[in-house]
Coordinates of C-alpha atoms and ligand atoms in Angstrom, one line a residue:
M1 CA -0.1 -0.4 -0.2
S2 CA 1.3 3.4 -0.8
Q3 CA 1.1 6.1 1.8
V4 CA -0.4 8.6 -1.9
T5 CA -1.8 12.1 -0.5
V6 CA -3.1 14.8 -3.4
D7 CA -0.1 17.2 -3.6
W8 CA 3.2 14.8 -3.2
P9 CA 3.6 11.0 -3.0
G10 CA 4.9 10.0 0.2
W11 CA 6.6 6.6 0.8
P12 CA 5.8 3.3 0.3
A13 CA 3.8 2.4 3.8
E14 CA 6.3 -1.2 4.9
I15 CA 9.3 0.5 3.9
A16 CA 8.0 4.3 5.9
E17 CA 7.7 1.9 9.1
S18 CA 11.3 0.4 8.3
Y19 CA 12.6 3.9 8.3
R20 CA 10.9 4.3 11.5
A21 CA 12.2 0.5 12.9
A22 CA 15.8 1.5 11.9
G23 CA 16.1 5.2 13.6
W24 CA 15.8 7.2 10.6
W25 CA 12.2 8.9 10.9
R26 CA 11.8 9.7 15.0
G27 CA 8.5 10.7 15.1
E28 CA 10.0 14.2 16.5
T29 CA 9.0 17.7 14.4
F30 CA 10.8 20.5 14.8
G31 CA 8.8 22.0 17.6
Q32 CA 9.3 19.2 19.2
Q33 CA 12.9 19.1 18.6
L34 CA 12.8 23.6 20.0
S35 CA 11.8 22.4 22.1
G36 CA 13.5 19.7 23.4
W37 CA 17.0 21.4 22.6
A38 CA 16.0 24.4 24.6
E39 CA 15.3 21.7 27.8
H40 CA 19.0 20.6 27.6
F41 CA 21.3 23.5 26.0
G42 CA 19.1 25.7 27.7
P43 CA 21.9 29.9 28.4
R44 CA 23.8 28.0 26.1
T45 CA 24.1 30.0 22.3
A46 CA 22.1 29.0 19.4
L47 CA 22.4 32.1 17.7
I48 CA 25.0 35.6 16.6
D49 CA 23.6 37.7 13.9
G50 CA 26.3 40.9 14.9
E51 CA 25.6 41.7 18.0
V52 CA 22.2 39.9 18.5
R53 CA 23.4 36.9 20.8
M54 CA 20.3 34.7 22.1
T55 CA 21.1 31.5 23.7
Y56 CA 18.7 28.7 23.3
A57 CA 15.7 29.5 25.2
E58 CA 16.1 32.7 23.3
L59 CA 15.3 31.0 20.0
D60 CA 12.1 28.7 21.8
A61 CA 10.5 31.6 23.5
T62 CA 10.9 33.9 21.1
A63 CA 10.0 31.4 17.7
H64 CA 7.1 30.4 20.6
R65 CA 6.0 34.3 20.5
L66 CA 6.4 34.5 16.5
S67 CA 4.4 31.3 16.5
R68 CA 1.3 32.8 18.1
A69 CA 1.2 36.0 16.6
L70 CA 1.3 34.3 13.3
H71 CA -2.0 32.2 14.3
K72 CA -3.7 34.8 15.4
L73 CA -3.0 37.0 12.2
G74 CA -4.3 33.8 10.7
L75 CA -2.3 31.2 9.6
R76 CA -2.9 28.0 9.6
R77 CA -1.3 24.2 9.8
G78 CA -0.7 23.2 5.4
D79 CA -0.1 26.8 4.6
R80 CA 1.8 27.8 2.3
V81 CA 4.0 30.8 3.1
V82 CA 6.9 31.9 1.0
V83 CA 9.2 33.4 2.6
Q84 CA 12.8 35.6 1.5
L85 CA 14.7 37.2 3.2
P86 CA 18.6 37.4 3.3
N87 CA 20.9 35.6 5.7
R88 CA 20.1 36.9 9.6
A89 CA 18.6 36.1 12.6
E90 CA 15.4 36.6 11.7
F91 CA 14.8 33.7 9.2
V92 CA 16.0 31.2 11.8
V93 CA 13.5 32.2 14.3
L94 CA 10.5 32.8 11.6
W95 CA 12.0 29.9 10.3
F96 CA 11.3 27.6 13.6
A97 CA 7.3 30.0 14.5
L98 CA 6.0 28.3 11.1
V99 CA 6.5 24.8 11.3
R100 CA 6.2 24.3 14.6
L101 CA 2.7 25.2 13.3
G102 CA 2.1 23.6 10.6
V103 CA 2.9 26.6 8.9
V104 CA 5.0 25.8 5.6
P105 CA 8.0 27.6 4.9
V106 CA 8.9 27.7 0.6
H107 CA 11.9 28.4 0.9
A108 CA 13.0 31.4 -2.5
M109 CA 16.9 33.2 -2.4
P110 CA 17.2 36.5 -1.7
G111 CA 18.4 36.3 -5.9
H112 CA 14.9 36.0 -6.8
R113 CA 13.0 38.0 -8.3
R114 CA 8.8 39.2 -9.8
S115 CA 9.1 35.9 -12.3
E116 CA 10.6 32.9 -10.0
V117 CA 9.0 34.3 -6.5
G118 CA 5.6 34.5 -8.1
H119 CA 6.1 31.3 -9.1
L120 CA 6.3 29.8 -6.3
I121 CA 3.4 31.3 -5.1
A122 CA 1.5 30.3 -7.7
Q123 CA 3.2 26.7 -7.9
S124 CA 2.3 27.1 -4.0
H125 CA -0.8 28.6 -3.5
A126 CA 0.9 30.3 -0.9
V127 CA -1.3 32.8 1.4
A128 CA 1.8 35.0 2.8
Y129 CA 4.8 36.3 1.8
V130 CA 7.4 37.4 4.1
G131 CA 10.9 39.3 2.4
P132 CA 13.2 42.0 3.0
D133 CA 12.3 46.7 3.2
R134 CA 15.5 46.7 0.7
H135 CA 18.2 44.3 -0.2
A136 CA 20.9 44.4 -3.1
R137 CA 19.3 47.2 -4.2
F138 CA 16.2 46.0 -4.4
D139 CA 12.5 46.9 -2.5
H140 CA 11.1 44.0 -2.5
R141 CA 8.2 45.4 -1.1
Q142 CA 7.1 46.7 -4.6
L143 CA 7.1 43.1 -5.1
A144 CA 5.0 42.3 -2.7
A145 CA 2.5 44.8 -3.7
E146 CA 2.5 43.6 -7.3
L147 CA 2.6 39.8 -6.4
Q148 CA -0.2 40.5 -4.5
A149 CA -1.7 42.4 -7.5
T150 CA -1.2 39.2 -8.9
F151 CA -2.5 36.8 -6.5
P152 CA -5.0 37.3 -4.9
H153 CA -5.1 33.8 -2.2
L154 CA -1.5 35.9 -1.1
A155 CA -3.3 37.0 1.7
Y156 CA -1.3 38.6 4.0
V157 CA 2.7 40.6 3.1
V158 CA 4.5 40.3 6.6
I159 CA 8.4 42.7 6.3
D160 CA 11.5 42.4 7.5
G161 CA 12.0 46.2 8.2
E162 CA 10.2 49.2 7.2
T163 CA 6.7 48.8 5.9
G164 CA 7.0 52.3 4.8
G165 CA 3.5 53.2 4.3
W166 CA 2.0 49.7 1.7
D167 CA -1.6 49.1 3.0
G168 CA -2.1 46.3 4.8
F169 CA 1.7 45.6 5.2
R170 CA 2.7 43.8 9.1
S171 CA 5.5 44.7 10.4
L172 CA 8.0 41.1 11.4
R173 CA 9.6 43.4 14.3
E174 CA 6.1 44.3 15.7
L175 CA 4.3 40.3 15.3
L176 CA 7.7 39.5 17.2
Q177 CA 6.7 41.8 20.2
T178 CA 3.4 41.0 20.2
E179 CA 2.2 39.1 23.1
A180 CA -0.6 36.6 22.0
A181 CA -2.8 35.1 24.5
P182 CA -2.1 31.1 23.8
I183 CA -2.9 29.2 21.1
D184 CA -6.9 28.4 22.1
H185 CA -7.5 25.1 19.8
P186 CA -3.6 24.1 19.1
D187 CA -3.9 22.4 15.8
P188 CA -0.4 21.0 16.1
P189 CA 1.5 19.0 12.6
T190 CA 3.2 15.4 13.0
A191 CA 6.1 14.3 12.2
S192 CA 5.6 12.7 9.2
D193 CA 3.9 15.8 7.3
M194 CA 6.0 18.0 5.3
A195 CA 7.5 20.3 6.7
L196 CA 9.0 23.4 3.9
L197 CA 9.6 23.1 0.2
L198 CA 12.5 24.0 -0.7
L199 CA 13.3 24.8 -5.0
S200 CA 14.6 22.7 -7.9
G201 CA 17.3 24.1 -9.6
G202 CA 15.3 22.8 -12.7
T203 CA 15.3 21.4 -16.3
T204 CA 11.4 21.2 -17.0
G205 CA 11.0 25.3 -17.5
T206 CA 8.6 24.8 -14.6
P207 CA 9.7 25.6 -11.2
K208 CA 9.7 22.2 -8.6
L209 CA 9.3 22.2 -4.8
I210 CA 10.4 19.8 -3.3
P211 CA 8.3 18.6 -0.5
R212 CA 10.7 17.8 3.0
T213 CA 8.7 15.8 6.4
H214 CA 9.5 17.2 9.5
D215 CA 11.2 13.1 10.2
D216 CA 13.4 13.2 7.0
Y217 CA 14.8 16.7 7.0
A218 CA 15.6 16.1 10.5
C219 CA 17.7 13.3 9.7
N220 CA 19.2 14.1 6.8
A221 CA 20.5 17.3 9.7
R222 CA 21.9 15.0 12.5
L223 CA 23.5 12.4 10.7
A224 CA 25.7 15.3 8.3
A225 CA 25.8 16.1 11.7
E226 CA 26.8 13.3 13.1
I227 CA 29.5 12.7 10.5
C228 CA 30.8 15.9 11.2
E229 CA 31.1 15.0 14.1
L230 CA 29.4 18.4 15.8
G231 CA 28.9 18.8 19.2
P232 CA 28.2 21.5 22.0
G233 CA 31.4 23.4 21.1
S234 CA 30.6 23.4 17.6
V235 CA 30.2 26.9 15.8
Y236 CA 28.8 27.1 12.4
L237 CA 29.2 30.4 10.2
A238 CA 26.4 30.6 7.6
V239 CA 28.2 32.1 4.1
L240 CA 26.0 30.8 1.9
P241 CA 22.1 31.9 1.8
M242 CA 20.7 30.5 4.4
P243 CA 17.8 28.8 2.8
F244 CA 20.0 26.5 1.2
N245 CA 19.7 22.9 1.4
F246 CA 23.3 23.5 1.7
T247 CA 23.7 26.1 4.8
M248 CA 20.1 24.6 6.1
S249 CA 21.2 21.1 6.4
C250 CA 24.1 19.5 5.6
P251 CA 24.4 20.3 9.1
G252 CA 24.6 23.7 8.3
I253 CA 21.9 25.5 11.1
L254 CA 20.0 22.1 11.8
G255 CA 22.7 19.6 12.2
V256 CA 24.7 22.3 14.7
L257 CA 21.4 23.6 16.6
Q258 CA 20.1 20.4 17.2
A259 CA 24.0 19.3 18.5
G260 CA 24.1 22.5 20.9
G261 CA 26.3 23.6 19.1
T262 CA 25.9 28.0 17.6
V263 CA 25.4 28.9 14.1
V264 CA 27.1 32.6 13.6
V265 CA 25.2 34.5 10.8
A266 CA 28.0 36.1 8.5
R267 CA 25.5 38.7 6.2
D268 CA 27.4 38.9 3.2
P269 CA 29.8 35.7 1.5
S270 CA 32.9 38.4 1.4
P271 CA 36.0 36.2 2.9
T272 CA 36.8 40.1 4.8
T273 CA 33.2 39.3 7.2
A274 CA 34.2 35.9 7.2
F275 CA 37.5 35.8 7.9
R276 CA 36.7 39.1 11.3
L277 CA 34.0 36.6 12.2
I278 CA 36.2 33.0 12.8
E279 CA 38.5 35.4 14.7
R280 CA 36.0 37.2 16.3
E281 CA 33.7 33.8 17.1
R282 CA 35.6 31.2 17.1
V283 CA 34.0 29.4 14.4
T284 CA 34.8 25.6 13.3
I285 CA 33.1 24.9 10.6
T286 CA 31.4 26.4 7.2
A287 CA 30.1 25.6 4.0
L288 CA 30.9 27.3 0.9
N289 CA 30.9 26.3 -3.1
P290 CA 33.7 26.6 -5.2
P291 CA 34.1 30.0 -6.8
L292 CA 34.8 31.3 -3.6
V293 CA 38.1 29.4 -2.5
P294 CA 40.0 30.8 -4.8
L295 CA 38.9 33.9 -2.6
W296 CA 39.8 32.7 0.6
L297 CA 43.1 31.2 -0.9
Q298 CA 43.9 34.9 -1.7
E299 CA 42.2 36.6 1.3
R300 CA 44.6 34.3 3.8
T301 CA 47.5 35.4 2.4
E302 CA 47.1 39.2 2.8
S303 CA 44.9 39.1 6.1
A304 CA 45.8 38.2 9.3
A305 CA 43.2 37.0 10.8
D306 CA 43.5 34.1 13.7
L307 CA 41.7 31.3 11.9
S308 CA 42.9 28.6 13.7
S309 CA 39.8 27.8 15.8
L310 CA 38.1 26.3 11.9
E311 CA 38.3 22.7 11.8
L312 CA 36.2 22.0 9.0
L313 CA 35.9 23.8 5.3
Q314 CA 32.3 22.0 3.4
V315 CA 32.8 22.3 0.3
G316 CA 29.6 21.7 -2.9
A317 CA 26.7 22.6 -5.1
A318 CA 29.3 22.8 -8.1
R319 CA 32.5 20.5 -8.9
L320 CA 35.4 21.6 -6.9
S321 CA 38.8 21.3 -8.4
D322 CA 41.3 19.5 -8.1
D323 CA 44.1 21.7 -7.6
L324 CA 42.1 24.0 -4.9
A325 CA 41.0 20.8 -3.2
R326 CA 44.6 20.1 -2.5
R327 CA 45.1 23.7 -2.2
I328 CA 42.9 24.0 1.3
R329 CA 44.2 21.9 4.1
P330 CA 48.3 23.5 3.3
E331 CA 47.3 27.4 3.4
L332 CA 43.7 27.1 5.1
G333 CA 44.7 25.4 8.1
C334 CA 41.8 23.4 7.9
R335 CA 40.2 20.1 7.0
L336 CA 38.2 20.0 3.8
Q337 CA 35.2 17.6 2.8
Q338 CA 33.3 17.9 -0.3
V339 CA 29.7 17.8 -0.7
F340 CA 27.3 16.5 -3.1
G341 CA 24.0 16.9 -2.1
M342 CA 20.5 18.2 -4.1
A343 CA 17.5 20.2 -2.3
E344 CA 15.6 16.4 -3.6
G345 CA 17.9 14.3 -1.0
L346 CA 20.6 11.9 -0.4
L347 CA 23.6 13.7 0.2
N348 CA 27.5 12.3 0.3
L349 CA 30.1 13.5 2.4
T350 CA 34.3 12.7 1.9
R351 CA 34.8 11.7 5.6
S352 CA 37.8 12.1 8.7
E353 CA 38.5 9.3 7.7
D354 CA 39.7 9.2 4.7
S355 CA 42.5 9.4 2.4
E356 CA 43.8 12.8 1.1
E357 CA 43.4 11.6 -2.2
L358 CA 39.6 10.7 -2.2
V359 CA 39.3 14.2 -0.5
C360 CA 40.7 16.1 -3.2
T361 CA 39.5 13.9 -5.9
T362 CA 35.6 12.9 -4.8
Q363 CA 32.5 14.2 -3.5
G364 CA 32.2 12.2 -1.0
R365 CA 29.8 8.9 -0.1
P366 CA 25.8 8.7 1.0
I367 CA 25.3 9.6 4.7
C368 CA 23.3 6.8 5.5
P369 CA 23.4 2.9 5.0
D370 CA 19.8 2.7 3.6
D371 CA 20.3 5.2 0.9
E372 CA 20.0 3.1 -2.5
V373 CA 22.3 4.6 -5.3
L374 CA 22.3 3.3 -8.8
V375 CA 24.8 4.3 -11.7
V376 CA 23.2 3.0 -14.5
D377 CA 23.2 3.6 -18.9
E378 CA 20.7 5.3 -20.8
A379 CA 18.7 1.8 -21.0
G380 CA 18.4 2.3 -17.8
A381 CA 20.4 -0.6 -16.9
E382 CA 23.7 -0.6 -14.1
V383 CA 26.5 0.2 -15.9
P384 CA 30.0 -1.9 -15.1
A385 CA 31.7 -0.2 -11.6
G386 CA 33.9 2.3 -12.1
E387 CA 32.0 3.6 -15.5
V388 CA 30.6 6.6 -15.9
G389 CA 26.3 6.3 -15.7
E390 CA 23.9 8.8 -15.2
L391 CA 23.3 8.5 -10.8
L392 CA 19.7 7.5 -9.2
T393 CA 19.3 6.8 -6.1
R394 CA 16.2 6.2 -3.0
G395 CA 16.3 6.3 1.2
P396 CA 15.1 7.7 3.5
Y397 CA 15.3 11.8 3.5
T398 CA 15.3 11.6 -0.9
I399 CA 11.7 12.8 -1.4
R400 CA 9.9 10.3 -4.3
G401 CA 8.4 12.7 -6.4
Y402 CA 7.8 17.1 -6.3
Y403 CA 5.0 18.5 -5.2
R404 CA 2.2 19.0 -7.0
A405 CA 3.6 18.4 -9.9
E406 CA 2.2 14.3 -11.3
E407 CA 3.1 14.5 -14.5
V408 CA 7.0 15.8 -13.9
N409 CA 7.1 12.7 -11.5
R410 CA 6.2 9.9 -13.8
T411 CA 9.3 10.8 -16.3
G412 CA 11.4 12.5 -12.7
F413 CA 11.5 9.3 -10.8
T414 CA 11.6 5.8 -11.6
P415 CA 8.8 3.4 -11.1
D416 CA 10.5 1.5 -8.4
G417 CA 10.9 5.1 -7.1
Y418 CA 14.4 6.1 -7.6
Y419 CA 15.2 10.1 -8.2
R420 CA 16.7 10.5 -12.0
T421 CA 19.5 13.2 -10.3
G422 CA 20.6 13.9 -14.3
D423 CA 24.4 13.6 -13.3
Q424 CA 26.8 11.3 -14.4
V425 CA 28.7 9.9 -11.9
R426 CA 31.7 7.2 -11.3
R427 CA 31.6 5.2 -8.0
L428 CA 34.5 4.5 -6.7
P429 CA 34.8 0.8 -4.6
S430 CA 35.0 2.4 -1.4
G431 CA 31.5 3.3 -2.5
H432 CA 33.1 7.1 -3.0
L433 CA 31.3 8.8 -5.9
S434 CA 33.1 11.3 -8.5
V435 CA 30.8 13.6 -10.2
V436 CA 32.0 14.1 -13.7
G437 CA 29.4 15.3 -15.8
R438 CA 25.2 16.2 -16.4
I439 CA 23.4 15.2 -18.5
K440 CA 20.1 17.6 -18.2
D441 CA 20.0 20.8 -19.1
Q442 CA 20.7 23.4 -16.7
I443 CA 23.4 25.1 -16.2
N444 CA 25.1 25.4 -13.0
R445 CA 26.8 29.0 -11.9
G446 CA 29.5 28.3 -9.4
G447 CA 26.2 26.6 -7.7
E448 CA 23.8 28.5 -8.5
K449 CA 21.1 26.2 -11.1
I450 CA 20.0 27.7 -14.3
D451 CA 17.3 25.9 -15.9
A452 CA 17.8 25.8 -19.6
T453 CA 14.1 25.5 -20.6
E454 CA 13.3 28.6 -18.3
V455 CA 16.1 31.3 -19.4
E456 CA 15.0 30.8 -23.0
G457 CA 11.0 31.1 -22.8
H458 CA 12.0 34.1 -21.9
L459 CA 15.0 34.5 -24.6
A460 CA 12.3 33.9 -26.9
A461 CA 9.3 36.3 -26.0
Y462 CA 12.4 39.2 -27.7
P463 CA 11.5 41.2 -30.0
G464 CA 13.1 40.0 -33.3
V465 CA 14.7 37.2 -31.7
L466 CA 13.5 32.9 -34.0
A467 CA 15.5 30.7 -31.9
A468 CA 16.9 30.4 -28.6
A469 CA 18.8 28.2 -26.1
L470 CA 21.0 28.8 -24.0
V471 CA 23.8 26.9 -23.4
G472 CA 26.7 26.5 -19.5
A473 CA 30.4 27.9 -21.1
P474 CA 33.2 26.5 -19.5
D475 CA 34.7 29.2 -16.7
R476 CA 37.6 29.7 -14.5
D477 CA 36.1 31.5 -11.5
L478 CA 32.7 30.1 -12.3
G479 CA 33.3 26.3 -13.3
E480 CA 30.3 27.6 -16.0
R481 CA 28.5 30.4 -17.2
P482 CA 25.5 31.2 -19.4
V483 CA 25.7 31.7 -22.8
A484 CA 22.9 32.1 -25.2
F485 CA 23.3 31.1 -28.8
L486 CA 19.8 33.1 -30.6
V487 CA 19.2 33.1 -34.3
C488 CA 17.8 36.3 -35.2
A489 CA 16.1 38.2 -37.7
G490 CA 17.8 41.6 -38.2
E491 CA 20.3 42.8 -35.8
P492 CA 21.3 40.7 -33.3
P493 CA 20.2 41.8 -29.5
T494 CA 23.1 43.0 -27.3
V495 CA 24.4 41.8 -24.0
R496 CA 23.1 44.7 -22.2
A497 CA 20.0 45.0 -23.8
I498 CA 19.0 40.9 -23.0
G499 CA 20.0 42.1 -19.7
A500 CA 17.1 45.1 -19.1
F501 CA 15.0 42.8 -21.2
L502 CA 15.2 40.1 -18.9
R503 CA 14.6 41.8 -15.8
D504 CA 11.9 43.6 -16.8
R505 CA 10.4 40.0 -17.0
G506 CA 11.3 39.6 -13.0
V507 CA 14.0 37.2 -14.3
A508 CA 17.4 36.2 -11.1
A509 CA 20.3 38.7 -12.7
Y510 CA 22.3 35.2 -12.3
K511 CA 20.2 33.8 -15.1
H512 CA 21.7 36.4 -17.1
P513 CA 23.7 35.5 -19.8
D514 CA 27.3 36.7 -20.4
R515 CA 26.8 36.6 -23.6
I516 CA 25.2 36.0 -26.3
G517 CA 26.4 34.0 -29.7
T518 CA 24.5 34.1 -33.2
V519 CA 23.8 31.0 -35.5
P520 CA 22.1 31.2 -38.4
A521 CA 19.7 28.5 -37.2
M522 CA 20.3 25.9 -35.2
P523 CA 22.0 22.6 -34.7
L524 CA 20.3 19.9 -34.6
T525 CA 20.2 17.0 -32.9
A526 CA 19.2 13.2 -35.2
V527 CA 15.8 13.2 -33.5
G528 CA 15.6 16.7 -34.1
K529 CA 16.8 18.2 -30.8
I530 CA 19.1 22.0 -30.0
D531 CA 21.9 20.6 -30.0
K532 CA 23.4 22.0 -27.6
R533 CA 27.2 19.5 -27.6
A534 CA 27.0 21.0 -30.9
L535 CA 26.0 25.0 -29.4
V536 CA 29.6 24.5 -26.5
G537 CA 31.9 23.8 -29.3
L538 CA 30.9 27.5 -31.9
L539 CA 32.4 28.8 -27.7
Ligands
J2J601 C1 29.4 18.7 -8.9 N1 28.0 19.2 -8.0 C2 27.4 19.4 -7.8 C3 29.1 19.0 -6.1 C4 25.9 19.6 -5.9 C5 24.3 20.5 -0.1 C6 25.6 20.9 -1.0 C7 25.2 21.1 -2.4 C8 23.7 21.4 -2.9 C9 22.7 21.5 -4.1 C10 22.5 20.7 -1.1 C11 27.8 19.3 -6.7 N2 30.3 18.8 -7.4 N3 29.9 19.2 -4.6 O1 21.5 20.7 -1.5 O2 22.5 19.6 0.8 C12 25.3 19.8 -8.2 C13 24.1 18.4 -8.3 C14 23.2 18.2 -8.1 C15 22.2 19.5 -7.8 C16 22.3 19.9 -6.3 C17 23.0 19.9 0.0 N4 26.3 19.4 -5.3 N5 26.2 19.8 -7.1 O3 23.8 21.9 -4.7 O4 19.6 21.0 -5.4 O5 24.2 18.7 -10.4 O6 21.6 21.3 -4.4 O7 22.3 17.7 -8.5 O8 20.6 23.3 -5.3 O9 23.6 20.5 -7.6 O10 21.3 21.3 -5.9 P1 20.6 21.9 -5.1

């Protein structure tokens, strides 16, 4: 019997039972976990953001207070709320306040604009949007007003900062200060409920939402924390965006908190800020994407900051070159851990006991003994050991299907529940995976994923563009950059003109092509698809 809900396919009942019996799923919601942490670690520091320092007891009490205020506002178990906050303590407090109510945060990235946030709201049928007032020279109140005009179901807008006189917008600060009465008829979530919705990197042109349950997400964070040997003395610096799965739970914020450690917020990802915070707060672990690594190595040669507390540097989200990997320990004086993860679930980590060679040349191995991994050829048959194929996976924290996406789920997963990652890997006898390529139509811009089909849809709307294809051009700093190939009637547009056009359409800046190429006609493959390999060959 399959545990099927209308919105998303869960795990088959007997498999779910086996995950519970094995102890991967512990039946505790994040609200219950936070209460438990507050009991165990009460006076210890949970969260540091600039001059703000919160103990576990304070984090728990503040999240409780905000839960009550949000309930009073009208939010109820099962509602979805799009959260778009840059790195700050309020993100953590709000996240726990929502999940404790059973309200589902939909994780938007700070760089997302009208197109992306609008899709998230439409797809999740969100009732609320929470954003900053302004961030990175962008006014999120203006965006929220446009969104409310477009989506009648978007009943509430909550702004962290000045509401600026917009009609009906609520201030997060005021909600945090509200002393609302205890909730009359509480309707708390259960651990098998969807706790949050993450955004997939996408390949199909329409964004896909990833439903993660309390049970499976807690398993993800806890196992990662165990492998990273986290404890009450661990201090984690959140450099990458906090809503990113890597920063949230690999082990990230949730892994550190369940171990009784401290999360330190970096409000910007610059190495200068990070080095200052590492020295000041005696940070022991942090996580970067590959483009930040050379910046850190450079800063190390110029900065007198004391990094001696830093034990572990995690790097993931895109392929780290073996050469850069080998420089980390000698130049930064800390251990490297490679991280190959995905918001859909499966997480691979290198281990402290791994040889230097494995740590520098592979992307780790799965964190759970019940993670099932297959490496298959185009026909779906397993390839011989050591050969390259597509990675398929299922396990206790890997989804069985996207949220409200029945059609995509039919092709994105095998009939027996494996997620087709679209990543090409080689598996070593030790179980370590080496990521060698990708068969999905996605560009990985230094860790930021771009759905080629989605951007092509926008480009095709540019006046005079007859056909458009977005490809990844190899790049020394970012690994890949997006390049648009266009077939044009008349004069081709400039990169600037395309950038302005995409900005007007509300497309996040990281998706804008860095270069434009023109072709008289798109090269086609034997089956009549655009031959992207041939286009990359033209670069
Ligand atoms: C090569 N490609 C990688 C790596 C991810 C931890 C870390 C990263 C993510 C993430 C994450 C890679 N080498 N080390 O969710 O928990 C590419 C693969 C993968 C896709 C997933 C986490 N690490 N990738 O990056 O959902 O192509 O998650 O399928 O954003 O990133 O992207 P995303």
